[in-house]
XYZ file of N, CA and C in Angstrom:
696
model
N 21.764 32.797 -32.235
C 22.330 32.703 -30.890
C 21.216 32.493 -29.866
N 20.072 33.226 -30.030
C 18.956 33.098 -29.096
C 18.409 31.679 -29.096
N 18.364 31.069 -30.314
C 17.852 29.712 -30.417
C 18.768 28.737 -29.691
N 20.103 29.008 -29.751
C 21.059 28.112 -29.104
C 20.954 28.168 -27.584
N 20.605 29.346 -27.069
C 20.552 29.505 -25.611
C 19.186 29.107 -25.036
N 18.237 28.892 -25.914
C 16.905 28.502 -25.461
C 16.954 27.044 -25.015
N 16.534 26.760 -23.811
C 16.638 25.418 -23.261
C 15.266 24.913 -22.834
N 15.046 23.643 -23.063
C 13.762 23.042 -22.702
C 13.726 22.731 -21.208
N 12.518 22.454 -20.745
C 12.353 22.084 -19.340
C 13.113 20.794 -19.035
N 13.175 19.892 -20.038
C 13.894 18.634 -19.834
C 15.386 18.881 -19.629
N 15.930 19.876 -20.352
C 17.344 20.213 -20.174
C 17.600 20.731 -18.766
N 16.701 21.597 -18.295
C 16.865 22.172 -16.964
C 16.794 21.080 -15.898
N 15.784 20.196 -16.035
C 15.643 19.097 -15.070
C 16.860 18.182 -15.128
N 17.340 17.908 -16.349
C 18.505 17.056 -16.503
C 19.734 17.630 -15.829
N 19.876 18.948 -15.868
C 21.016 19.594 -15.217
C 20.893 19.553 -13.699
N 19.689 19.633 -13.197
C 19.489 19.729 -11.748
C 19.457 18.377 -11.052
N 19.087 17.322 -11.776
C 18.959 16.013 -11.150
C 20.200 15.573 -10.380
N 21.406 15.709 -10.954
C 22.589 15.256 -10.220
C 22.822 16.014 -8.918
N 22.269 17.214 -8.795
C 22.507 18.017 -7.593
C 21.456 17.763 -6.506
N 20.411 17.016 -6.834
C 19.366 16.743 -5.857
C 19.865 15.750 -4.811
N 19.364 15.890 -3.595
C 19.693 14.930 -2.548
C 18.912 13.638 -2.785
N 19.283 12.588 -2.056
C 18.569 11.323 -2.167
C 17.099 11.493 -1.802
N 16.811 12.237 -0.757
C 15.423 12.440 -0.347
C 14.655 13.179 -1.438
N 15.253 14.196 -2.011
C 14.587 14.946 -3.082
C 14.327 14.053 -4.294
N 15.286 13.225 -4.642
C 15.099 12.312 -5.775
C 14.002 11.293 -5.474
N 13.947 10.821 -4.232
C 12.915 9.857 -3.850
C 11.521 10.466 -3.970
N 11.365 11.683 -3.468
C 10.065 12.342 -3.519
C 9.679 12.679 -4.958
N 10.654 13.097 -5.766
C 10.382 13.394 -7.167
C 9.976 12.121 -7.905
N 10.698 11.043 -7.650
C 10.351 9.762 -8.269
C 8.969 9.313 -7.819
N 8.676 9.486 -6.525
C 7.363 9.124 -6.017
C 6.254 9.880 -6.715
N 6.464 11.166 -6.965
C 5.455 11.977 -7.648
C 5.240 11.497 -9.077
N 6.333 11.212 -9.775
C 6.242 10.737 -11.166
C 5.528 9.391 -11.228
N 5.881 8.495 -10.318
C 5.280 7.163 -10.319
C 3.795 7.211 -10.000
N 3.392 8.062 -9.065
C 1.968 8.105 -8.721
C 1.148 8.723 -9.843
N 1.722 9.678 -10.565
C 1.027 10.244 -11.725
C 0.869 9.179 -12.807
N 1.941 8.417 -13.045
C 1.881 7.352 -14.045
C 0.883 6.281 -13.639
N 0.885 5.946 -12.346
C -0.037 4.907 -11.863
C -1.481 5.354 -12.030
N -1.772 6.574 -11.633
C -3.147 7.066 -11.712
C -3.626 7.208 -13.157
N -2.700 7.485 -14.058
C -3.079 7.708 -15.453
C -3.261 6.406 -16.231
N -2.513 5.376 -15.888
C -2.478 4.190 -16.745
C -2.824 2.871 -16.055
N -3.102 2.873 -14.744
C -3.349 1.603 -14.059
C -4.532 0.869 -14.695
N -4.347 -0.398 -15.069
C -5.433 -1.165 -15.694
C -6.427 -1.655 -14.648
N -7.593 -2.059 -15.101
C -8.638 -2.474 -14.174
C -8.617 -3.974 -13.887
N -8.243 -4.804 -14.873
C -8.249 -6.245 -14.628
C -7.012 -6.657 -13.840
N -7.150 -7.675 -13.015
C -6.118 -8.010 -12.044
C -4.836 -8.526 -12.688
N -4.955 -9.287 -13.793
C -3.747 -9.832 -14.415
C -2.827 -8.712 -14.902
N -3.388 -7.760 -15.642
C -2.570 -6.641 -16.118
C -2.175 -5.718 -14.977
N -3.027 -5.614 -13.961
C -2.715 -4.776 -12.801
C -1.476 -5.308 -12.073
N -1.375 -6.611 -11.922
C -0.218 -7.205 -11.255
C 1.058 -6.870 -12.015
N 1.028 -7.002 -13.336
C 2.211 -6.695 -14.155
C 2.538 -5.212 -14.065
N 1.523 -4.373 -14.201
C 1.735 -2.929 -14.184
C 2.292 -2.471 -12.843
N 1.683 -2.904 -11.743
C 2.149 -2.499 -10.416
C 3.557 -3.019 -10.145
N 3.858 -4.219 -10.641
C 5.199 -4.771 -10.445
C 6.244 -3.920 -11.142
N 5.924 -3.477 -12.343
C 6.884 -2.656 -13.103
C 7.005 -1.261 -12.507
N 5.862 -0.633 -12.220
C 5.864 0.764 -11.783
C 6.198 0.908 -10.298
N 5.473 0.184 -9.439
C 5.589 0.398 -7.999
C 6.681 -0.444 -7.332
N 7.106 -1.517 -8.000
C 8.247 -2.279 -7.490
C 9.501 -1.925 -8.280
N 9.410 -2.036 -9.600
C 10.579 -1.777 -10.447
C 11.104 -0.360 -10.343
N 10.198 0.622 -10.316
C 10.631 2.020 -10.242
C 11.426 2.329 -8.985
N 10.872 2.078 -7.792
C 11.614 2.335 -6.558
C 12.897 1.517 -6.439
N 12.846 0.232 -6.828
C 14.047 -0.594 -6.720
C 15.143 -0.103 -7.662
N 14.763 0.322 -8.857
C 15.750 0.835 -9.802
C 16.444 2.075 -9.237
N 15.667 2.978 -8.658
C 16.251 4.165 -8.041
C 17.156 3.770 -6.883
N 16.681 2.835 -6.055
C 17.479 2.409 -4.920
C 18.787 1.757 -5.335
N 18.730 0.877 -6.322
C 19.934 0.175 -6.759
C 20.969 1.128 -7.332
N 20.517 2.151 -8.036
C 21.467 3.107 -8.624
C 22.076 4.031 -7.582
N 21.527 4.018 -6.362
C 22.053 4.891 -5.311
C 22.492 4.102 -4.068
N 22.601 2.789 -4.223
C 23.060 1.974 -3.103
C 22.100 1.934 -1.938
N 20.809 2.047 -2.221
C 19.774 2.038 -1.182
C 18.875 0.818 -1.359
N 18.474 0.217 -0.233
C 17.651 -0.987 -0.295
C 16.171 -0.687 -0.059
N 15.831 0.532 0.260
C 14.456 1.010 0.474
C 13.578 -0.014 1.214
N 14.150 -0.613 2.237
C 13.359 -1.497 3.075
C 13.300 -2.939 2.643
N 13.932 -3.281 1.532
C 13.926 -4.669 1.079
C 15.007 -5.439 1.834
N 14.739 -5.742 3.070
C 15.668 -6.524 3.889
C 14.870 -7.330 4.901
N 15.435 -8.468 5.298
C 14.802 -9.326 6.288
C 15.782 -9.532 7.436
N 15.317 -9.254 8.643
C 16.136 -9.481 9.823
C 15.221 -9.928 10.960
N 15.815 -10.291 12.083
C 15.027 -10.823 13.188
C 13.997 -9.817 13.691
N 14.388 -8.561 13.787
C 13.462 -7.532 14.251
C 12.284 -7.393 13.296
N 12.559 -7.421 11.996
C 11.493 -7.281 11.004
C 10.522 -8.454 11.064
N 11.060 -9.670 11.250
C 10.195 -10.853 11.347
C 9.312 -10.762 12.585
N 9.913 -10.378 13.714
C 9.128 -10.247 14.949
C 8.032 -9.207 14.784
N 8.375 -8.051 14.225
C 7.394 -6.989 14.061
C 6.335 -7.343 13.023
N 6.704 -8.167 12.046
C 5.724 -8.623 11.056
C 4.648 -9.468 11.736
N 5.071 -10.336 12.642
C 4.115 -11.167 13.378
C 3.232 -10.302 14.271
N 3.854 -9.373 15.011
C 3.088 -8.532 15.933
C 2.103 -7.631 15.190
N 2.547 -7.028 14.081
C 1.664 -6.145 13.319
C 0.506 -6.940 12.722
N 0.786 -8.125 12.212
C -0.262 -8.959 11.624
C -1.299 -9.341 12.673
N -0.841 -9.680 13.873
C -1.772 -10.028 14.946
C -2.602 -8.819 15.376
N -1.984 -7.636 15.339
C -2.693 -6.424 15.741
C -3.828 -6.091 14.773
N -3.568 -6.232 13.466
C -4.585 -5.842 12.479
C -5.584 -6.968 12.199
N -5.286 -8.178 12.657
C -6.176 -9.311 12.389
C -7.620 -9.051 12.812
N -7.879 -8.525 14.024
C -9.282 -8.275 14.406
C -9.996 -7.297 13.477
N -9.264 -6.338 12.920
C -9.887 -5.382 12.005
C -10.389 -6.088 10.747
N -9.583 -7.025 10.244
C -10.010 -7.768 9.058
C -11.166 -8.717 9.395
N -11.115 -9.346 10.565
C -12.179 -10.265 10.952
C -13.503 -9.530 11.111
N -13.470 -8.404 11.815
C -14.687 -7.615 12.000
C -15.121 -6.990 10.679
N -14.160 -6.452 9.944
C -14.478 -5.816 8.671
C -15.160 -6.759 7.700
N -14.774 -8.018 7.725
C -15.346 -8.986 6.781
C -16.825 -9.230 7.019
N -17.346 -8.813 8.172
C -18.772 -9.002 8.472
C -19.613 -7.778 8.130
N -18.974 -6.636 7.871
C -19.715 -5.395 7.637
C -20.340 -5.398 6.245
N -21.573 -4.956 6.110
C -22.278 -4.991 4.819
C -21.543 -4.275 3.690
N -21.000 -3.080 3.939
C -20.343 -2.340 2.857
C -19.088 -3.049 2.372
N -18.391 -3.711 3.284
C -17.194 -4.463 2.903
C -17.574 -5.693 2.090
N -18.593 -6.388 2.515
C -19.013 -7.609 1.824
C -19.600 -7.308 0.448
N -20.141 -6.106 0.279
C -20.659 -5.715 -1.034
C -19.535 -5.340 -1.989
N -18.427 -4.857 -1.447
C -17.341 -4.344 -2.287
C -16.320 -5.421 -2.666
N -16.055 -6.339 -1.745
C -15.022 -7.353 -1.957
C -15.661 -8.703 -2.285
N -14.904 -9.552 -3.017
C -13.607 -9.329 -3.653
C -13.724 -8.336 -4.816
N -12.680 -7.552 -4.998
C -12.693 -6.582 -6.098
C -12.663 -7.314 -7.433
N -11.839 -8.353 -7.512
C -11.725 -9.141 -8.738
C -12.367 -10.501 -8.527
N -13.044 -10.974 -9.536
C -13.833 -12.196 -9.425
C -12.953 -13.398 -9.068
N -13.406 -14.145 -8.099
C -12.761 -15.385 -7.694
C -13.796 -16.237 -6.983
N -13.403 -17.437 -6.589
C -14.320 -18.330 -5.891
C -13.626 -18.999 -4.725
N -14.382 -19.694 -3.878
C -13.810 -20.313 -2.686
C -13.018 -21.596 -2.967
N -13.172 -22.166 -4.151
C -12.420 -23.377 -4.467
C -10.922 -23.062 -4.451
N -10.129 -23.946 -3.854
C -8.698 -23.691 -3.684
C -8.007 -23.455 -5.017
N -8.346 -24.256 -6.036
C -7.664 -24.107 -7.329
C -7.993 -22.784 -7.996
N -9.083 -22.152 -7.579
C -9.444 -20.829 -8.113
C -8.937 -19.717 -7.212
N -9.008 -19.936 -5.894
C -8.639 -18.868 -4.972
C -7.131 -18.713 -4.815
N -6.371 -19.804 -4.910
C -4.928 -19.727 -4.686
C -4.228 -18.793 -5.665
N -4.473 -18.892 -6.980
C -3.854 -17.917 -7.894
C -4.276 -16.482 -7.574
N -5.529 -16.314 -7.185
C -6.042 -14.996 -6.790
C -5.278 -14.474 -5.577
N -5.016 -15.346 -4.606
C -4.288 -14.953 -3.402
C -2.867 -14.516 -3.736
N -2.221 -15.225 -4.630
C -0.853 -14.858 -5.041
C -0.854 -13.477 -5.690
N -1.839 -13.220 -6.525
C -1.941 -11.915 -7.182
C -2.147 -10.805 -6.156
N -2.998 -11.044 -5.170
C -3.226 -10.045 -4.126
C -1.941 -9.764 -3.357
N -1.178 -10.801 -3.082
C 0.053 -10.619 -2.324
C 1.064 -9.801 -3.117
N 1.126 -10.027 -4.427
C 2.032 -9.230 -5.270
C 1.603 -7.766 -5.268
N 0.298 -7.522 -5.326
C -0.205 -6.149 -5.282
C 0.139 -5.479 -3.954
N 0.051 -6.245 -2.866
C 0.421 -5.705 -1.551
C 1.911 -5.387 -1.507
N 2.739 -6.276 -2.054
C 4.187 -6.040 -2.099
C 4.501 -4.782 -2.899
N 3.798 -4.594 -4.002
C 4.013 -3.404 -4.828
C 3.633 -2.137 -4.072
N 2.467 -2.162 -3.430
C 2.008 -0.983 -2.683
C 2.968 -0.645 -1.549
N 3.423 -1.661 -0.826
C 4.323 -1.411 0.302
C 5.703 -0.974 -0.153
N 6.166 -1.470 -1.290
C 7.462 -1.019 -1.827
C 7.401 0.465 -2.144
N 6.266 0.915 -2.647
C 6.110 2.327 -2.988
C 5.881 3.180 -1.744
N 4.823 2.885 -0.995
C 4.449 3.740 0.136
C 5.431 3.640 1.301
N 5.670 2.427 1.770
C 6.528 2.268 2.943
C 7.989 2.115 2.591
N 8.303 1.711 1.357
C 9.691 1.571 0.948
C 10.272 2.889 0.459
N 9.807 3.323 -0.695
C 10.336 4.550 -1.294
C 10.053 5.781 -0.452
N 8.817 5.892 0.064
C 8.387 7.128 0.721
C 8.478 7.104 2.246
N 9.039 6.050 2.824
C 9.157 6.005 4.285
C 10.519 5.475 4.708
N 10.713 4.156 4.662
C 11.994 3.578 5.056
C 13.124 4.118 4.177
N 12.823 4.297 2.901
C 13.853 4.778 1.977
C 14.354 6.167 2.287
N 13.535 6.984 2.954
C 13.945 8.360 3.264
C 14.042 8.572 4.767
N 14.369 7.510 5.520
C 14.426 7.636 6.971
C 15.579 8.528 7.419
N 16.415 8.981 6.466
C 17.465 9.943 6.799
C 16.883 11.210 7.425
N 15.637 11.527 7.099
C 15.037 12.768 7.606
C 14.434 12.570 8.993
N 14.505 11.347 9.520
C 13.973 11.082 10.848
C 12.559 10.533 10.812
N 11.938 10.459 11.988
C 10.634 9.820 12.124
C 9.539 10.515 11.327
N 9.764 11.761 10.947
C 8.731 12.453 10.151
C 8.524 11.812 8.791
N 9.429 10.914 8.385
C 9.246 10.176 7.132
C 7.948 9.374 7.159
N 7.514 8.993 8.360
C 6.283 8.219 8.520
C 5.065 9.002 8.040
N 5.147 10.319 8.042
C 3.984 11.153 7.740
C 3.995 11.713 6.316
N 4.855 11.177 5.454
C 4.924 11.678 4.077
C 3.719 11.227 3.258
N 3.320 9.966 3.392
C 2.347 9.411 2.452
C 0.905 9.218 2.926
N 0.544 9.483 4.201
C -0.843 9.190 4.602
C -1.922 9.833 3.747
N -1.791 11.107 3.416
C -2.826 11.758 2.604
C -2.895 11.145 1.210
N -1.736 10.837 0.639
C -1.710 10.203 -0.678
C -2.331 8.809 -0.609
N -2.020 8.084 0.460
C -2.568 6.748 0.648
C -4.087 6.811 0.774
N -4.593 7.803 1.513
C -6.036 7.970 1.638
C -6.660 8.315 0.289
N -5.992 9.188 -0.463
C -6.510 9.581 -1.773
C -6.647 8.366 -2.686
N -5.659 7.476 -2.631
C -5.710 6.283 -3.463
C -6.741 5.275 -2.973
N -7.317 5.503 -1.784
C -8.394 4.649 -1.292
C -9.763 5.276 -1.517
N -9.777 6.385 -2.244
C -11.047 7.001 -2.579
C -11.866 6.028 -3.437
N -13.114 5.865 -3.115
C -13.957 4.929 -3.846
C -14.081 3.587 -3.151
N -13.232 3.342 -2.147
C -13.358 2.122 -1.353
C -14.489 2.323 -0.335
N -14.914 1.275 0.370
C -15.945 1.452 1.405
C -15.557 2.561 2.379
N -16.518 3.388 2.814
C -16.214 4.550 3.661
C -15.368 4.241 4.887
N -15.643 3.113 5.557
C -14.889 2.781 6.762
C -13.428 2.494 6.419
N -13.189 1.888 5.263
C -11.818 1.610 4.832
C -11.100 2.908 4.487
N -11.805 3.812 3.802
C -11.204 5.110 3.473
C -10.837 5.859 4.744
N -11.717 5.822 5.734
C -11.489 6.535 6.989
C -10.273 5.986 7.728
N -10.074 4.685 7.670
C -8.981 4.052 8.405
C -7.672 4.020 7.626
N -7.707 4.342 6.338
C -6.505 4.205 5.514
C -5.374 5.134 5.958
N -5.707 6.366 6.382
C -4.673 7.290 6.838
C -3.970 6.803 8.092
N -4.721 6.498 9.175
C -4.086 5.950 10.373
C -3.335 4.649 10.105
N -3.869 3.807 9.207
C -3.178 2.564 8.866
C -1.833 2.842 8.227
N -1.797 3.834 7.339
C -0.541 4.210 6.686
C 0.497 4.635 7.725
N 0.067 5.436 8.695
C 0.989 5.891 9.741
C 1.481 4.710 10.573
N 0.564 3.826 10.954
C 0.942 2.658 11.757
C 1.926 1.774 11.007
N 1.594 1.414 9.776
C 2.482 0.556 8.990
C 3.836 1.234 8.775
N 3.796 2.522 8.483
C 5.045 3.248 8.268
C 5.910 3.280 9.509
N 5.276 3.483 10.680
C 6.034 3.553 11.930
C 6.698 2.217 12.244
N 5.969 1.133 12.044
C 6.534 -0.196 12.316
C 7.678 -0.491 11.345
N 7.475 -0.190 10.071
C 8.542 -0.418 9.087
C 9.751 0.465 9.365
N 9.496 1.699 9.768
C 10.585 2.633 10.080
C 11.437 2.077 11.216
N 10.787 1.609 12.276
C 11.509 1.055 13.416
C 12.208 -0.245 13.053
N 11.649 -0.984 12.089
C 12.228 -2.266 11.668
C 13.307 -2.086 10.617
N 13.342 -0.898 9.989
C 14.223 -0.635 8.844
C 13.967 -1.658 7.737
N 12.706 -2.043 7.610
C 12.306 -3.068 6.647
C 10.826 -2.922 6.361
N 10.429 -3.236 5.118
C 9.003 -3.201 4.786
C 8.346 -4.559 5.009
N 9.104 -5.540 5.506
C 8.539 -6.866 5.717
C 7.284 -6.844 6.593
N 7.255 -6.106 7.721
C 6.037 -6.118 8.540
C 4.782 -5.686 7.787
N 4.872 -4.582 7.042
C 3.677 -4.108 6.338
C 3.336 -4.997 5.147
N 4.333 -5.593 4.498
C 4.059 -6.507 3.385
C 3.270 -7.714 3.883
N 3.720 -8.304 4.991
C 3.040 -9.481 5.528
C 1.643 -9.118 6.030
N 1.549 -8.046 6.834
C 0.247 -7.660 7.389
C -0.734 -7.284 6.292
N -0.275 -6.548 5.297
C -1.136 -6.102 4.206
C -1.510 -7.269 3.295
N -0.510 -8.045 2.891
C -0.760 -9.146 1.967
C -1.654 -10.219 2.552
N -1.321 -10.673 3.759
C -2.143 -11.690 4.417
C -3.534 -11.143 4.697
N -3.613 -9.862 5.063
C -4.904 -9.257 5.340
C -5.810 -9.227 4.122
N -5.258 -8.854 2.977
C -6.058 -8.818 1.748
C -6.575 -10.200 1.379
N -5.693 -11.188 1.472
C -6.073 -12.555 1.134
C -7.145 -13.058 2.103
N -6.926 -12.827 3.393
C -7.875 -13.270 4.405
C -9.232 -12.613 4.221
N -9.231 -11.317 3.926
C -10.495 -10.593 3.769
C -11.307 -11.174 2.618
N -10.673 -11.393 1.475
C -11.405 -11.957 0.341
C -11.930 -13.357 0.669
N -11.114 -14.145 1.349
C -11.526 -15.501 1.711
C -12.750 -15.462 2.641
N -12.719 -14.581 3.618
C -13.829 -14.484 4.567
C -15.101 -13.979 3.893
N -14.963 -13.020 2.991
C -16.136 -12.452 2.328
C -16.799 -13.479 1.407
N -16.017 -14.416 0.906
C -16.569 -15.458 0.042
C -17.385 -16.487 0.822
N -17.332 -16.407 2.138
C -18.064 -17.345 2.993
C -19.033 -16.571 3.896
N -19.879 -17.299 4.559
C -20.802 -16.670 5.502
C -20.006 -15.967 6.598
N -20.535 -14.868 7.148
C -19.822 -14.151 8.221
C -19.467 -15.079 9.372
N -18.305 -14.835 9.961
C -17.861 -15.657 11.087
C -18.754 -15.476 12.305
N -19.338 -14.272 12.411
C -20.207 -13.992 13.565
C -21.201 -12.912 13.174
N -22.168 -12.724 13.992
C -23.220 -11.732 13.756
C -22.603 -10.324 13.771
N -22.785 -9.549 12.706
C -22.181 -8.218 12.641
C -22.876 -7.167 13.501
N -24.054 -7.479 14.022
C -24.829 -6.478 14.745
C -24.082 -5.862 15.928
N -23.391 -6.652 16.769
C -22.650 -6.037 17.878
C -21.601 -5.032 17.391
N -20.886 -5.368 16.316
C -19.885 -4.448 15.783
C -20.544 -3.200 15.220
N -21.685 -3.386 14.559
C -22.407 -2.239 14.001
C -22.896 -1.320 15.118
N -23.333 -1.908 16.222
C -23.797 -1.104 17.357
C -22.653 -0.293 17.956
N -21.472 -0.908 18.058
C -20.316 -0.232 18.638
C -19.822 0.881 17.723
N -19.896 0.655 16.412
C -19.321 1.603 15.455
C -20.337 2.596 14.892
N -21.563 2.575 15.400
C -22.607 3.418 14.813
C -22.325 4.917 14.979
N -21.418 5.286 15.904
C -21.096 6.687 16.111
C -20.242 7.249 14.978
N -19.636 6.372 14.186
C -18.812 6.838 13.077
C -19.676 7.509 12.014
N -19.184 8.603 11.416
C -19.997 9.353 10.443
C -19.934 8.756 9.033
N -19.878 7.438 8.941
C -19.802 6.776 7.627
C -20.711 5.572 7.633
N -21.081 5.162 6.420
C -21.918 3.970 6.284
C -21.071 2.739 6.551
N -21.685 1.759 7.211
C -20.991 0.518 7.539
C -21.574 -0.668 6.760
């Protein structure tokens, strides 16, 4: 009788899952996906694109579809307008960043060249990675749980910063505020389109710029930013 009443943790979780709210299921799914991503994410870009597509796009979309939620996968006039405005806002950061020594030493993360036939496939891969990241961070963990109000914007900044550990110090420092900004714009747009466009185009532009000589002398930017407690 004791053996029959003994239940595994999986049984307990299985019993409780149907009683969880949508927000609770989203956060639980987010935790599982980030553990899986951190444990198994491959290093080469080809496998990374497939892995991120399955885990960070497929996972959130599967949860959303089974619960009638679109988790930000929608396009409307407001989202298009905000995508343009957000992209224009972050453009100077990418332009200036592309001239900084630590950024130019780190990027491109994956080998590519300036020739169009070599860079174009690389750009497509970067855009897919951006779509995957935004589906997870701004889709599942922000727009997807906007039922809780504007505080949904503040769910993922620390996690987003943690996942930027090992990147150039200035990028790590800005990753938290960037997460909040992107989340706020997507929240107001009820769509992840703004952050997908700003993030995807930004990644592609940054790699393209780093593959070429700096657009301008970085010294003025270095002088302005020298007060920051990080290497530039």
